[in-house]
């Protein structure tokens, strides 16, 4: 059994928190520490942190938009990647699926926009990206493939 398989056998990483910037940062610290302790590579931990930060910030900024509410996060270590699921009770996604907006216009190196890259980052680093509404809950799930796999 590989280190990753042994880490996954310990069970999923779960966090329930109230949406907000501070809780998002604390959750990211907890998850990245748990993934590193489980033996994942620095690249795999960094990819997971980036994806989860983007998704959780979207929940704070768009789903709850100025209000607070519960967020559930589950990360399961699998044989070839991480299965991630975020649930919240914020506003339903207006289009019913993960957005795929055009990249923001830019004229490097002079001006790079502050935002607009989040969904592109998520889409580039994940597979099986799905959104659904289950009753009062938004559910976003994805797989983060491990780096270096053929």
PDB file of N, CA and C in Angstrom, residues 43 45-58 98-104 106 113-127 129 140 142-145:
ATOM      1  N   UNK A  43       3.464  19.855  -4.273  1.00  0.00           N
ATOM      2  CA  UNK A  43       2.648  20.268  -5.418  1.00  0.00           C
ATOM      3  C   UNK A  43       1.185  19.890  -5.219  1.00  0.00           C
ATOM      4  N   UNK A  45      -0.420  19.358  -2.370  1.00  0.00           N
ATOM      5  CA  UNK A  45      -0.979  20.183  -1.293  1.00  0.00           C
ATOM      6  C   UNK A  45      -1.261  21.585  -1.822  1.00  0.00           C
ATOM      7  N   UNK A  46      -0.324  22.149  -2.590  1.00  0.00           N
ATOM      8  CA  UNK A  46      -0.505  23.500  -3.131  1.00  0.00           C
ATOM      9  C   UNK A  46      -1.690  23.560  -4.090  1.00  0.00           C
ATOM     10  N   UNK A  47      -1.840  22.558  -4.948  1.00  0.00           N
ATOM     11  CA  UNK A  47      -2.982  22.525  -5.869  1.00  0.00           C
ATOM     12  C   UNK A  47      -4.295  22.472  -5.098  1.00  0.00           C
ATOM     13  N   UNK A  48      -4.366  21.608  -4.103  1.00  0.00           N
ATOM     14  CA  UNK A  48      -5.590  21.495  -3.304  1.00  0.00           C
ATOM     15  C   UNK A  48      -5.879  22.815  -2.598  1.00  0.00           C
ATOM     16  N   UNK A  49      -4.862  23.429  -2.036  1.00  0.00           N
ATOM     17  CA  UNK A  49      -5.059  24.702  -1.331  1.00  0.00           C
ATOM     18  C   UNK A  49      -5.587  25.780  -2.278  1.00  0.00           C
ATOM     19  N   UNK A  50      -5.010  25.873  -3.465  1.00  0.00           N
ATOM     20  CA  UNK A  50      -5.426  26.878  -4.438  1.00  0.00           C
ATOM     21  C   UNK A  50      -6.876  26.673  -4.868  1.00  0.00           C
ATOM     22  N   UNK A  51      -7.224  25.449  -5.198  1.00  0.00           N
ATOM     23  CA  UNK A  51      -8.590  25.135  -5.641  1.00  0.00           C
ATOM     24  C   UNK A  51      -9.596  25.400  -4.523  1.00  0.00           C
ATOM     25  N   UNK A  52      -9.301  24.909  -3.331  1.00  0.00           N
ATOM     26  CA  UNK A  52     -10.233  25.096  -2.217  1.00  0.00           C
ATOM     27  C   UNK A  52     -10.351  26.567  -1.832  1.00  0.00           C
ATOM     28  N   UNK A  53      -9.253  27.310  -1.875  1.00  0.00           N
ATOM     29  CA  UNK A  53      -9.309  28.745  -1.566  1.00  0.00           C
ATOM     30  C   UNK A  53     -10.216  29.465  -2.556  1.00  0.00           C
ATOM     31  N   UNK A  54     -10.062  29.167  -3.835  1.00  0.00           N
ATOM     32  CA  UNK A  54     -10.909  29.806  -4.854  1.00  0.00           C
ATOM     33  C   UNK A  54     -12.381  29.464  -4.644  1.00  0.00           C
ATOM     34  N   UNK A  55     -12.666  28.185  -4.428  1.00  0.00           N
ATOM     35  CA  UNK A  55     -14.055  27.753  -4.266  1.00  0.00           C
ATOM     36  C   UNK A  55     -14.678  28.322  -2.987  1.00  0.00           C
ATOM     37  N   UNK A  56     -13.933  28.290  -1.876  1.00  0.00           N
ATOM     38  CA  UNK A  56     -14.483  28.811  -0.618  1.00  0.00           C
ATOM     39  C   UNK A  56     -14.649  30.327  -0.668  1.00  0.00           C
ATOM     40  N   UNK A  57     -13.729  31.031  -1.332  1.00  0.00           N
ATOM     41  CA  UNK A  57     -13.903  32.473  -1.490  1.00  0.00           C
ATOM     42  C   UNK A  57     -15.134  32.797  -2.331  1.00  0.00           C
ATOM     43  N   UNK A  58     -15.417  31.977  -3.337  1.00  0.00           N
ATOM     44  CA  UNK A  58     -16.644  32.166  -4.115  1.00  0.00           C
ATOM     45  C   UNK A  58     -17.884  31.997  -3.243  1.00  0.00           C
ATOM     46  N   UNK A  98     -21.003  24.902 -12.817  1.00  0.00           N
ATOM     47  CA  UNK A  98     -19.819  25.741 -12.591  1.00  0.00           C
ATOM     48  C   UNK A  98     -19.568  26.661 -13.783  1.00  0.00           C
ATOM     49  N   UNK A  99     -19.378  27.939 -13.531  1.00  0.00           N
ATOM     50  CA  UNK A  99     -19.178  28.886 -14.631  1.00  0.00           C
ATOM     51  C   UNK A  99     -17.917  28.594 -15.436  1.00  0.00           C
ATOM     52  N   UNK A 100     -17.921  29.044 -16.661  1.00  0.00           N
ATOM     53  CA  UNK A 100     -16.750  28.957 -17.535  1.00  0.00           C
ATOM     54  C   UNK A 100     -16.621  30.294 -18.264  1.00  0.00           C
ATOM     55  N   UNK A 101     -16.363  31.370 -17.488  1.00  0.00           N
ATOM     56  CA  UNK A 101     -16.326  32.700 -18.094  1.00  0.00           C
ATOM     57  C   UNK A 101     -15.073  32.894 -18.937  1.00  0.00           C
ATOM     58  N   UNK A 102     -15.120  33.884 -19.844  1.00  0.00           N
ATOM     59  CA  UNK A 102     -13.904  34.188 -20.601  1.00  0.00           C
ATOM     60  C   UNK A 102     -12.863  34.782 -19.661  1.00  0.00           C
ATOM     61  N   UNK A 103     -11.608  34.618 -20.032  1.00  0.00           N
ATOM     62  CA  UNK A 103     -10.538  35.234 -19.246  1.00  0.00           C
ATOM     63  C   UNK A 103     -10.688  36.749 -19.296  1.00  0.00           C
ATOM     64  N   UNK A 104     -10.339  37.426 -18.206  1.00  0.00           N
ATOM     65  CA  UNK A 104     -10.430  38.888 -18.227  1.00  0.00           C
ATOM     66  C   UNK A 104      -9.448  39.474 -19.232  1.00  0.00           C
ATOM     67  N   UNK A 106      -6.587  41.811 -20.534  1.00  0.00           N
ATOM     68  CA  UNK A 106      -5.416  42.349 -19.853  1.00  0.00           C
ATOM     69  C   UNK A 106      -4.371  42.751 -20.865  1.00  0.00           C
ATOM     70  N   UNK A 113      -5.647  42.242 -14.044  1.00  0.00           N
ATOM     71  CA  UNK A 113      -6.837  42.449 -13.223  1.00  0.00           C
ATOM     72  C   UNK A 113      -6.722  41.736 -11.887  1.00  0.00           C
ATOM     73  N   UNK A 114      -7.425  42.268 -10.890  1.00  0.00           N
ATOM     74  CA  UNK A 114      -7.425  41.703  -9.541  1.00  0.00           C
ATOM     75  C   UNK A 114      -8.038  40.310  -9.522  1.00  0.00           C
ATOM     76  N   UNK A 115      -9.114  40.111 -10.251  1.00  0.00           N
ATOM     77  CA  UNK A 115      -9.806  38.826 -10.208  1.00  0.00           C
ATOM     78  C   UNK A 115     -10.182  38.351 -11.590  1.00  0.00           C
ATOM     79  N   UNK A 116     -11.035  37.329 -11.614  1.00  0.00           N
ATOM     80  CA  UNK A 116     -11.514  36.806 -12.874  1.00  0.00           C
ATOM     81  C   UNK A 116     -10.826  35.531 -13.335  1.00  0.00           C
ATOM     82  N   UNK A 117      -9.887  35.039 -12.524  1.00  0.00           N
ATOM     83  CA  UNK A 117      -9.142  33.845 -12.911  1.00  0.00           C
ATOM     84  C   UNK A 117      -9.574  32.595 -12.147  1.00  0.00           C
ATOM     85  N   UNK A 118     -10.389  32.758 -11.107  1.00  0.00           N
ATOM     86  CA  UNK A 118     -10.710  31.657 -10.193  1.00  0.00           C
ATOM     87  C   UNK A 118     -11.273  30.419 -10.863  1.00  0.00           C
ATOM     88  N   UNK A 119     -12.307  30.572 -11.664  1.00  0.00           N
ATOM     89  CA  UNK A 119     -12.907  29.393 -12.301  1.00  0.00           C
ATOM     90  C   UNK A 119     -11.971  28.765 -13.314  1.00  0.00           C
ATOM     91  N   UNK A 120     -11.132  29.572 -13.953  1.00  0.00           N
ATOM     92  CA  UNK A 120     -10.146  28.997 -14.887  1.00  0.00           C
ATOM     93  C   UNK A 120      -9.127  28.151 -14.129  1.00  0.00           C
ATOM     94  N   UNK A 121      -8.688  28.637 -12.984  1.00  0.00           N
ATOM     95  CA  UNK A 121      -7.755  27.874 -12.160  1.00  0.00           C
ATOM     96  C   UNK A 121      -8.397  26.560 -11.732  1.00  0.00           C
ATOM     97  N   UNK A 122      -9.619  26.649 -11.227  1.00  0.00           N
ATOM     98  CA  UNK A 122     -10.324  25.443 -10.777  1.00  0.00           C
ATOM     99  C   UNK A 122     -10.476  24.456 -11.925  1.00  0.00           C
ATOM    100  N   UNK A 123     -10.921  24.933 -13.083  1.00  0.00           N
ATOM    101  CA  UNK A 123     -11.134  24.039 -14.230  1.00  0.00           C
ATOM    102  C   UNK A 123      -9.834  23.418 -14.735  1.00  0.00           C
ATOM    103  N   UNK A 124      -8.727  24.159 -14.671  1.00  0.00           N
ATOM    104  CA  UNK A 124      -7.441  23.634 -15.152  1.00  0.00           C
ATOM    105  C   UNK A 124      -6.858  22.568 -14.234  1.00  0.00           C
ATOM    106  N   UNK A 125      -7.145  22.649 -12.944  1.00  0.00           N
ATOM    107  CA  UNK A 125      -6.504  21.762 -11.980  1.00  0.00           C
ATOM    108  C   UNK A 125      -7.397  20.633 -11.473  1.00  0.00           C
ATOM    109  N   UNK A 126      -8.633  20.557 -11.982  1.00  0.00           N
ATOM    110  CA  UNK A 126      -9.552  19.524 -11.507  1.00  0.00           C
ATOM    111  C   UNK A 126     -10.123  18.723 -12.668  1.00  0.00           C
ATOM    112  N   UNK A 127     -10.724  17.607 -12.305  1.00  0.00           N
ATOM    113  CA  UNK A 127     -11.550  16.836 -13.230  1.00  0.00           C
ATOM    114  C   UNK A 127     -12.881  16.599 -12.516  1.00  0.00           C
ATOM    115  N   UNK A 129     -15.615  18.135 -12.345  1.00  0.00           N
ATOM    116  CA  UNK A 129     -16.167  19.310 -11.665  1.00  0.00           C
ATOM    117  C   UNK A 129     -17.677  19.328 -11.855  1.00  0.00           C
ATOM    118  N   UNK A 140     -20.755  21.528  -4.535  1.00  0.00           N
ATOM    119  CA  UNK A 140     -19.717  21.592  -5.552  1.00  0.00           C
ATOM    120  C   UNK A 140     -18.747  20.456  -5.276  1.00  0.00           C
ATOM    121  N   UNK A 142     -15.409  17.946  -6.969  1.00  0.00           N
ATOM    122  CA  UNK A 142     -14.391  17.821  -8.011  1.00  0.00           C
ATOM    123  C   UNK A 142     -13.345  16.822  -7.562  1.00  0.00           C
ATOM    124  N   UNK A 143     -12.538  16.428  -8.500  1.00  0.00           N
ATOM    125  CA  UNK A 143     -11.378  15.569  -8.231  1.00  0.00           C
ATOM    126  C   UNK A 143     -10.145  16.378  -8.571  1.00  0.00           C
ATOM    127  N   UNK A 144      -9.169  16.320  -7.687  1.00  0.00           N
ATOM    128  CA  UNK A 144      -7.876  16.977  -7.901  1.00  0.00           C
ATOM    129  C   UNK A 144      -6.864  15.857  -8.137  1.00  0.00           C
ATOM    130  N   UNK A 145      -6.516  15.611  -9.407  1.00  0.00           N
ATOM    131  CA  UNK A 145      -5.566  14.537  -9.696  1.00  0.00           C
ATOM    132  C   UNK A 145      -4.199  14.813  -9.059  1.00  0.00           C
TER     133      UNK A 145
END
